[in-house]
Amino acid sequence: MDVLERIDQFVKQNPVIIFMKGTPQFPSCGFSSRTAEALKACQVPFGYVNVLADPEIFENLPRYRDWPTFPQVYVNGELIGGCDITLEMFERGELQPLVEAAVKAQEGNQV
């Protein structure tokens, strides 16, 4: 499977996913840390990919949705953005209902 297909599979299999440097428990950069904290504050499960552990994903993720930086947050298969956009959405109260709805929709499809 080609790397863009692998990335696409991660995005499609997780209603909420962050591609980040490190893990939510042990982030390796401040931007990834702040973004993961915003997602954790929403209290919904989310997937993650440590781009530092997979050089192929690290090199190719920027061309997946033409977004050059890390972290990258996807909800329902759509790129939300990076740290700044995610934090702005969180502060405006927009992130939590979005991720809650994504997780609930996936749970409703699992019968």
mmCIF file of N, CA and C in Angstrom:
data_model
loop_
_atom_site.group_PDB
_atom_site.id
_atom_site.type_symbol
_atom_site.label_atom_id
_atom_site.label_comp_id
_atom_site.label_asym_id
_atom_site.label_seq_id
_atom_site.Cartn_x
_atom_site.Cartn_y
_atom_site.Cartn_z
ATOM 1 N N MET A 1 0.853 -1.183 0.000
ATOM 2 C CA MET A 1 0.000 0.000 0.000
ATOM 3 C C MET A 1 0.896 1.243 0.000
ATOM 4 N N ASP A 2 0.567 2.150 -0.836
ATOM 5 C CA ASP A 2 1.341 3.391 -0.947
ATOM 6 C C ASP A 2 1.061 4.291 0.267
ATOM 7 N N VAL A 3 1.986 5.183 0.573
ATOM 8 C CA VAL A 3 1.902 5.986 1.792
ATOM 9 C C VAL A 3 0.680 6.891 1.808
ATOM 10 N N LEU A 4 0.289 7.452 0.680
ATOM 11 C CA LEU A 4 -0.904 8.299 0.663
ATOM 12 C C LEU A 4 -2.166 7.479 0.920
ATOM 13 N N GLU A 5 -2.167 6.228 0.472
ATOM 14 C CA GLU A 5 -3.295 5.340 0.769
ATOM 15 C C GLU A 5 -3.330 5.009 2.261
ATOM 16 N N ARG A 6 -2.162 4.817 2.865
ATOM 17 C CA ARG A 6 -2.108 4.549 4.309
ATOM 18 C C ARG A 6 -2.629 5.744 5.092
ATOM 19 N N ILE A 7 -2.199 6.941 4.698
ATOM 20 C CA ILE A 7 -2.681 8.153 5.367
ATOM 21 C C ILE A 7 -4.200 8.254 5.217
ATOM 22 N N ASP A 8 -4.696 8.023 4.010
ATOM 23 C CA ASP A 8 -6.127 8.084 3.741
ATOM 24 C C ASP A 8 -6.884 7.077 4.599
ATOM 25 N N GLN A 9 -6.319 5.910 4.766
ATOM 26 C CA GLN A 9 -6.951 4.874 5.591
ATOM 27 C C GLN A 9 -7.045 5.335 7.053
ATOM 28 N N PHE A 10 -5.973 5.918 7.586
ATOM 29 C CA PHE A 10 -6.012 6.455 8.952
ATOM 30 C C PHE A 10 -7.119 7.497 9.078
ATOM 31 N N VAL A 11 -7.187 8.414 8.116
ATOM 32 C CA VAL A 11 -8.164 9.503 8.163
ATOM 33 C C VAL A 11 -9.589 8.965 8.095
ATOM 34 N N LYS A 12 -9.819 7.984 7.246
ATOM 35 C CA LYS A 12 -11.171 7.441 7.072
ATOM 36 C C LYS A 12 -11.598 6.530 8.214
ATOM 37 N N GLN A 13 -10.652 5.885 8.882
ATOM 38 C CA GLN A 13 -10.994 4.949 9.955
ATOM 39 C C GLN A 13 -11.185 5.619 11.311
ATOM 40 N N ASN A 14 -10.776 6.866 11.436
ATOM 41 C CA ASN A 14 -10.876 7.573 12.711
ATOM 42 C C ASN A 14 -11.718 8.830 12.536
ATOM 43 N N PRO A 15 -12.834 8.945 13.260
ATOM 44 C CA PRO A 15 -13.655 10.150 13.106
ATOM 45 C C PRO A 15 -12.893 11.416 13.501
ATOM 46 N N VAL A 16 -11.952 11.275 14.433
ATOM 47 C CA VAL A 16 -11.102 12.386 14.850
ATOM 48 C C VAL A 16 -9.680 11.843 14.947
ATOM 49 N N ILE A 17 -8.748 12.471 14.227
ATOM 50 C CA ILE A 17 -7.360 12.013 14.268
ATOM 51 C C ILE A 17 -6.418 13.209 14.164
ATOM 52 N N ILE A 18 -5.311 13.088 14.876
ATOM 53 C CA ILE A 18 -4.266 14.096 14.810
ATOM 54 C C ILE A 18 -2.975 13.423 14.346
ATOM 55 N N PHE A 19 -2.368 14.002 13.343
ATOM 56 C CA PHE A 19 -1.028 13.608 12.911
ATOM 57 C C PHE A 19 -0.100 14.583 13.615
ATOM 58 N N MET A 20 0.743 14.072 14.493
ATOM 59 C CA MET A 20 1.511 14.955 15.364
ATOM 60 C C MET A 20 2.931 14.458 15.565
ATOM 61 N N LYS A 21 3.752 15.323 16.112
ATOM 62 C CA LYS A 21 5.105 14.947 16.497
ATOM 63 C C LYS A 21 5.034 14.435 17.928
ATOM 64 N N GLY A 22 5.243 13.124 18.081
ATOM 65 C CA GLY A 22 5.122 12.485 19.382
ATOM 66 C C GLY A 22 3.738 11.876 19.545
ATOM 67 N N THR A 23 3.345 11.701 20.798
ATOM 68 C CA THR A 23 2.041 11.122 21.125
ATOM 69 C C THR A 23 1.290 12.109 22.022
ATOM 70 N N PRO A 24 -0.021 11.929 22.179
ATOM 71 C CA PRO A 24 -0.749 12.834 23.075
ATOM 72 C C PRO A 24 -0.177 12.820 24.505
ATOM 73 N N GLN A 25 0.315 11.669 24.937
ATOM 74 C CA GLN A 25 0.881 11.563 26.278
ATOM 75 C C GLN A 25 2.297 12.141 26.353
ATOM 76 N N PHE A 26 3.053 12.018 25.264
ATOM 77 C CA PHE A 26 4.438 12.490 25.207
ATOM 78 C C PHE A 26 4.709 13.233 23.897
ATOM 79 N N PRO A 27 4.133 14.441 23.765
ATOM 80 C CA PRO A 27 4.348 15.209 22.534
ATOM 81 C C PRO A 27 5.806 15.649 22.414
ATOM 82 N N SER A 28 6.255 15.784 21.175
ATOM 83 C CA SER A 28 7.647 16.165 20.915
ATOM 84 C C SER A 28 7.791 17.592 20.415
ATOM 85 N N CYS A 29 6.704 18.349 20.385
ATOM 86 C CA CYS A 29 6.799 19.764 20.047
ATOM 87 C C CYS A 29 5.634 20.503 20.690
ATOM 88 N N GLY A 30 5.818 21.786 20.903
ATOM 89 C CA GLY A 30 4.805 22.595 21.568
ATOM 90 C C GLY A 30 3.502 22.696 20.805
ATOM 91 N N PHE A 31 3.573 22.803 19.481
ATOM 92 C CA PHE A 31 2.353 22.899 18.673
ATOM 93 C C PHE A 31 1.530 21.620 18.783
ATOM 94 N N SER A 32 2.207 20.477 18.685
ATOM 95 C CA SER A 32 1.514 19.193 18.825
ATOM 96 C C SER A 32 0.934 19.051 20.227
ATOM 97 N N SER A 33 1.684 19.486 21.221
ATOM 98 C CA SER A 33 1.225 19.394 22.607
ATOM 99 C C SER A 33 -0.049 20.200 22.822
ATOM 100 N N ARG A 34 -0.060 21.452 22.383
ATOM 101 C CA ARG A 34 -1.234 22.313 22.586
ATOM 102 C C ARG A 34 -2.449 21.792 21.822
ATOM 103 N N THR A 35 -2.224 21.273 20.628
ATOM 104 C CA THR A 35 -3.338 20.756 19.830
ATOM 105 C C THR A 35 -3.920 19.504 20.467
ATOM 106 N N ALA A 36 -3.055 18.595 20.910
ATOM 107 C CA ALA A 36 -3.518 17.374 21.574
ATOM 108 C C ALA A 36 -4.265 17.713 22.868
ATOM 109 N N GLU A 37 -3.795 18.714 23.602
ATOM 110 C CA GLU A 37 -4.477 19.122 24.838
ATOM 111 C C GLU A 37 -5.880 19.633 24.541
ATOM 112 N N ALA A 38 -6.046 20.379 23.466
ATOM 113 C CA ALA A 38 -7.382 20.865 23.092
ATOM 114 C C ALA A 38 -8.300 19.695 22.767
ATOM 115 N N LEU A 39 -7.776 18.710 22.042
ATOM 116 C CA LEU A 39 -8.593 17.533 21.726
ATOM 117 C C LEU A 39 -8.929 16.752 22.993
ATOM 118 N N LYS A 40 -7.955 16.584 23.883
ATOM 119 C CA LYS A 40 -8.216 15.861 25.135
ATOM 120 C C LYS A 40 -9.259 16.586 25.978
ATOM 121 N N ALA A 41 -9.238 17.906 25.961
ATOM 122 C CA ALA A 41 -10.200 18.687 26.734
ATOM 123 C C ALA A 41 -11.632 18.485 26.240
ATOM 124 N N CYS A 42 -11.782 18.057 25.000
ATOM 125 C CA CYS A 42 -13.120 17.777 24.449
ATOM 126 C C CYS A 42 -13.691 16.464 24.977
ATOM 127 N N GLN A 43 -12.863 15.661 25.608
ATOM 128 C CA GLN A 43 -13.265 14.409 26.248
ATOM 129 C C GLN A 43 -13.965 13.435 25.309
ATOM 130 N N VAL A 44 -13.447 13.323 24.106
ATOM 131 C CA VAL A 44 -13.900 12.293 23.173
ATOM 132 C C VAL A 44 -12.670 11.525 22.705
ATOM 133 N N PRO A 45 -12.840 10.253 22.377
ATOM 134 C CA PRO A 45 -11.692 9.491 21.889
ATOM 135 C C PRO A 45 -11.237 10.010 20.525
ATOM 136 N N PHE A 46 -9.918 10.013 20.328
ATOM 137 C CA PHE A 46 -9.380 10.418 19.036
ATOM 138 C C PHE A 46 -8.141 9.580 18.739
ATOM 139 N N GLY A 47 -7.919 9.374 17.446
ATOM 140 C CA GLY A 47 -6.736 8.646 17.021
ATOM 141 C C GLY A 47 -5.569 9.597 16.839
ATOM 142 N N TYR A 48 -4.390 9.016 16.776
ATOM 143 C CA TYR A 48 -3.213 9.833 16.504
ATOM 144 C C TYR A 48 -2.191 9.010 15.744
ATOM 145 N N VAL A 49 -1.352 9.705 15.013
ATOM 146 C CA VAL A 49 -0.214 9.110 14.331
ATOM 147 C C VAL A 49 0.995 9.953 14.686
ATOM 148 N N ASN A 50 2.010 9.290 15.218
ATOM 149 C CA ASN A 50 3.272 9.957 15.528
ATOM 150 C C ASN A 50 4.082 10.000 14.238
ATOM 151 N N VAL A 51 4.144 11.164 13.615
ATOM 152 C CA VAL A 51 4.825 11.285 12.327
ATOM 153 C C VAL A 51 6.333 11.097 12.458
ATOM 154 N N LEU A 52 6.871 11.273 13.660
ATOM 155 C CA LEU A 52 8.309 11.066 13.858
ATOM 156 C C LEU A 52 8.672 9.582 13.837
ATOM 157 N N ALA A 53 7.691 8.728 14.107
ATOM 158 C CA ALA A 53 7.932 7.288 14.113
ATOM 159 C C ALA A 53 7.785 6.671 12.726
ATOM 160 N N ASP A 54 7.289 7.441 11.768
ATOM 161 C CA ASP A 54 7.086 6.926 10.413
ATOM 162 C C ASP A 54 7.586 7.959 9.405
ATOM 163 N N PRO A 55 8.862 7.865 9.005
ATOM 164 C CA PRO A 55 9.436 8.859 8.098
ATOM 165 C C PRO A 55 8.664 9.032 6.791
ATOM 166 N N GLU A 56 8.057 7.947 6.300
ATOM 167 C CA GLU A 56 7.280 8.041 5.064
ATOM 168 C C GLU A 56 6.077 8.962 5.230
ATOM 169 N N ILE A 57 5.376 8.808 6.342
ATOM 170 C CA ILE A 57 4.229 9.684 6.604
ATOM 171 C C ILE A 57 4.720 11.102 6.840
ATOM 172 N N PHE A 58 5.800 11.274 7.603
ATOM 173 C CA PHE A 58 6.357 12.596 7.870
ATOM 174 C C PHE A 58 6.659 13.337 6.570
ATOM 175 N N GLU A 59 7.239 12.646 5.614
ATOM 176 C CA GLU A 59 7.628 13.269 4.347
ATOM 177 C C GLU A 59 6.442 13.536 3.424
ATOM 178 N N ASN A 60 5.413 12.701 3.497
ATOM 179 C CA ASN A 60 4.337 12.775 2.513
ATOM 180 C C ASN A 60 3.030 13.377 3.005
ATOM 181 N N LEU A 61 2.824 13.478 4.308
ATOM 182 C CA LEU A 61 1.569 14.038 4.811
ATOM 183 C C LEU A 61 1.299 15.451 4.285
ATOM 184 N N PRO A 62 2.314 16.323 4.188
ATOM 185 C CA PRO A 62 2.028 17.675 3.677
ATOM 186 C C PRO A 62 1.387 17.688 2.287
ATOM 187 N N ARG A 63 1.636 16.695 1.468
ATOM 188 C CA ARG A 63 1.013 16.707 0.140
ATOM 189 C C ARG A 63 -0.334 15.985 0.104
ATOM 190 N N TYR A 64 -0.712 15.321 1.196
ATOM 191 C CA TYR A 64 -2.005 14.630 1.251
ATOM 192 C C TYR A 64 -3.165 15.615 1.078
ATOM 193 N N ARG A 65 -3.147 16.707 1.817
ATOM 194 C CA ARG A 65 -4.188 17.746 1.688
ATOM 195 C C ARG A 65 -3.573 19.128 1.500
ATOM 196 N N ASP A 66 -2.339 19.140 0.992
ATOM 197 C CA ASP A 66 -1.650 20.401 0.707
ATOM 198 C C ASP A 66 -1.577 21.304 1.942
ATOM 199 N N TRP A 67 -1.168 20.724 3.063
ATOM 200 C CA TRP A 67 -0.992 21.461 4.309
ATOM 201 C C TRP A 67 0.429 21.196 4.777
ATOM 202 N N PRO A 68 1.289 22.208 4.827
ATOM 203 C CA PRO A 68 2.724 21.981 4.981
ATOM 204 C C PRO A 68 3.241 21.683 6.386
ATOM 205 N N THR A 69 2.428 21.912 7.417
ATOM 206 C CA THR A 69 2.969 21.823 8.769
ATOM 207 C C THR A 69 2.305 20.731 9.601
ATOM 208 N N PHE A 70 2.913 20.478 10.750
ATOM 209 C CA PHE A 70 2.382 19.546 11.742
ATOM 210 C C PHE A 70 2.099 20.349 13.008
ATOM 211 N N PRO A 71 1.082 19.976 13.744
ATOM 212 C CA PRO A 71 0.180 18.847 13.574
ATOM 213 C C PRO A 71 -0.888 19.136 12.520
ATOM 214 N N GLN A 72 -1.596 18.065 12.169
ATOM 215 C CA GLN A 72 -2.754 18.178 11.288
ATOM 216 C C GLN A 72 -3.904 17.427 11.939
ATOM 217 N N VAL A 73 -5.048 18.072 12.042
ATOM 218 C CA VAL A 73 -6.229 17.479 12.659
ATOM 219 C C VAL A 73 -7.293 17.260 11.588
ATOM 220 N N TYR A 74 -7.842 16.046 11.573
ATOM 221 C CA TYR A 74 -8.911 15.690 10.644
ATOM 222 C C TYR A 74 -10.137 15.258 11.440
ATOM 223 N N VAL A 75 -11.308 15.734 11.021
ATOM 224 C CA VAL A 75 -12.573 15.347 11.625
ATOM 225 C C VAL A 75 -13.499 14.930 10.491
ATOM 226 N N ASN A 76 -14.044 13.731 10.611
ATOM 227 C CA ASN A 76 -14.913 13.175 9.554
ATOM 228 C C ASN A 76 -14.233 13.200 8.197
ATOM 229 N N GLY A 77 -12.940 12.917 8.179
ATOM 230 C CA GLY A 77 -12.210 12.855 6.922
ATOM 231 C C GLY A 77 -11.782 14.184 6.346
ATOM 232 N N GLU A 78 -12.156 15.279 7.000
ATOM 233 C CA GLU A 78 -11.838 16.612 6.495
ATOM 234 C C GLU A 78 -10.723 17.235 7.329
ATOM 235 N N LEU A 79 -9.797 17.887 6.665
ATOM 236 C CA LEU A 79 -8.743 18.601 7.361
ATOM 237 C C LEU A 79 -9.332 19.822 8.057
ATOM 238 N N ILE A 80 -9.157 19.870 9.373
ATOM 239 C CA ILE A 80 -9.581 21.035 10.147
ATOM 240 C C ILE A 80 -8.486 22.084 10.088
ATOM 241 N N GLY A 81 -7.240 21.630 10.266
ATOM 242 C CA GLY A 81 -6.099 22.528 10.214
ATOM 243 C C GLY A 81 -5.042 22.101 11.203
ATOM 244 N N GLY A 82 -4.196 23.047 11.558
ATOM 245 C CA GLY A 82 -3.108 22.787 12.481
ATOM 246 C C GLY A 82 -3.399 23.347 13.855
ATOM 247 N N CYS A 83 -2.350 23.686 14.544
ATOM 248 C CA CYS A 83 -2.452 24.149 15.926
ATOM 249 C C CYS A 83 -3.313 25.401 16.056
ATOM 250 N N ASP A 84 -2.996 26.446 15.319
ATOM 251 C CA ASP A 84 -3.699 27.719 15.480
ATOM 252 C C ASP A 84 -5.197 27.590 15.234
ATOM 253 N N ILE A 85 -5.566 26.944 14.139
ATOM 254 C CA ILE A 85 -6.983 26.809 13.795
ATOM 255 C C ILE A 85 -7.709 25.959 14.827
ATOM 256 N N THR A 86 -7.088 24.859 15.242
ATOM 257 C CA THR A 86 -7.711 23.978 16.227
ATOM 258 C C THR A 86 -7.913 24.717 17.550
ATOM 259 N N LEU A 87 -6.899 25.458 17.993
ATOM 260 C CA LEU A 87 -7.025 26.200 19.249
ATOM 261 C C LEU A 87 -8.071 27.301 19.148
ATOM 262 N N GLU A 88 -8.137 27.986 18.010
ATOM 263 C CA GLU A 88 -9.167 29.012 17.824
ATOM 264 C C GLU A 88 -10.563 28.401 17.892
ATOM 265 N N MET A 89 -10.734 27.254 17.238
ATOM 266 C CA MET A 89 -12.034 26.572 17.274
ATOM 267 C C MET A 89 -12.382 26.151 18.704
ATOM 268 N N PHE A 90 -11.383 25.659 19.436
ATOM 269 C CA PHE A 90 -11.608 25.255 20.821
ATOM 270 C C PHE A 90 -12.029 26.453 21.665
ATOM 271 N N GLU A 91 -11.313 27.548 21.530
ATOM 272 C CA GLU A 91 -11.606 28.746 22.322
ATOM 273 C C GLU A 91 -12.970 29.348 21.992
ATOM 274 N N ARG A 92 -13.407 29.208 20.749
ATOM 275 C CA ARG A 92 -14.723 29.730 20.346
ATOM 276 C C ARG A 92 -15.851 28.749 20.669
ATOM 277 N N GLY A 93 -15.501 27.579 21.194
ATOM 278 C CA GLY A 93 -16.517 26.582 21.529
ATOM 279 C C GLY A 93 -16.999 25.782 20.339
ATOM 280 N N GLU A 94 -16.267 25.816 19.235
ATOM 281 C CA GLU A 94 -16.685 25.117 18.015
ATOM 282 C C GLU A 94 -16.108 23.707 17.902
ATOM 283 N N LEU A 95 -14.980 23.465 18.550
ATOM 284 C CA LEU A 95 -14.298 22.182 18.379
ATOM 285 C C LEU A 95 -15.054 21.044 19.059
ATOM 286 N N GLN A 96 -15.468 21.245 20.301
ATOM 287 C CA GLN A 96 -16.105 20.173 21.047
ATOM 288 C C GLN A 96 -17.360 19.636 20.362
ATOM 289 N N PRO A 97 -18.322 20.475 19.955
ATOM 290 C CA PRO A 97 -19.499 19.906 19.300
ATOM 291 C C PRO A 97 -19.148 19.201 17.981
ATOM 292 N N LEU A 98 -18.143 19.696 17.279
ATOM 293 C CA LEU A 98 -17.736 19.075 16.018
ATOM 294 C C LEU A 98 -17.192 17.668 16.251
ATOM 295 N N VAL A 99 -16.272 17.531 17.208
ATOM 296 C CA VAL A 99 -15.678 16.205 17.440
ATOM 297 C C VAL A 99 -16.674 15.269 18.111
ATOM 298 N N GLU A 100 -17.530 15.792 18.976
ATOM 299 C CA GLU A 100 -18.563 14.948 19.595
ATOM 300 C C GLU A 100 -19.497 14.377 18.540
ATOM 301 N N ALA A 101 -19.914 15.208 17.597
ATOM 302 C CA ALA A 101 -20.818 14.747 16.539
ATOM 303 C C ALA A 101 -20.124 13.697 15.659
ATOM 304 N N ALA A 102 -18.849 13.885 15.389
ATOM 305 C CA ALA A 102 -18.117 12.923 14.554
ATOM 306 C C ALA A 102 -18.032 11.574 15.230
ATOM 307 N N VAL A 103 -17.734 11.569 16.525
ATOM 308 C CA VAL A 103 -17.623 10.308 17.258
ATOM 309 C C VAL A 103 -18.984 9.637 17.378
ATOM 310 N N LYS A 104 -20.028 10.416 17.669
ATOM 311 C CA LYS A 104 -21.380 9.853 17.783
ATOM 312 C C LYS A 104 -21.839 9.264 16.453
ATOM 313 N N ALA A 105 -21.528 9.929 15.357
ATOM 314 C CA ALA A 105 -21.930 9.417 14.045
ATOM 315 C C ALA A 105 -21.259 8.085 13.767
ATOM 316 N N GLN A 106 -19.992 7.955 14.141
ATOM 317 C CA GLN A 106 -19.303 6.676 13.923
ATOM 318 C C GLN A 106 -19.902 5.595 14.816
ATOM 319 N N GLU A 107 -20.196 5.937 16.069
ATOM 320 C CA GLU A 107 -20.798 4.960 16.981
ATOM 321 C C GLU A 107 -22.157 4.504 16.454
ATOM 322 N N GLY A 108 -22.900 5.418 15.841
ATOM 323 C CA GLY A 108 -24.210 5.068 15.287
ATOM 324 C C GLY A 108 -24.099 4.141 14.097
ATOM 325 N N ASN A 109 -22.968 4.161 13.405
ATOM 326 C CA ASN A 109 -22.765 3.286 12.256
ATOM 327 C C ASN A 109 -22.247 1.915 12.643
ATOM 328 N N GLN A 110 -21.863 1.732 13.902
ATOM 329 C CA GLN A 110 -21.350 0.433 14.360
ATOM 330 C C GLN A 110 -22.455 -0.309 15.064
ATOM 331 N N VAL A 111 -23.074 -1.219 14.371
ATOM 332 C CA VAL A 111 -24.184 -1.977 14.966
ATOM 333 C C VAL A 111 -23.790 -3.417 15.088
#
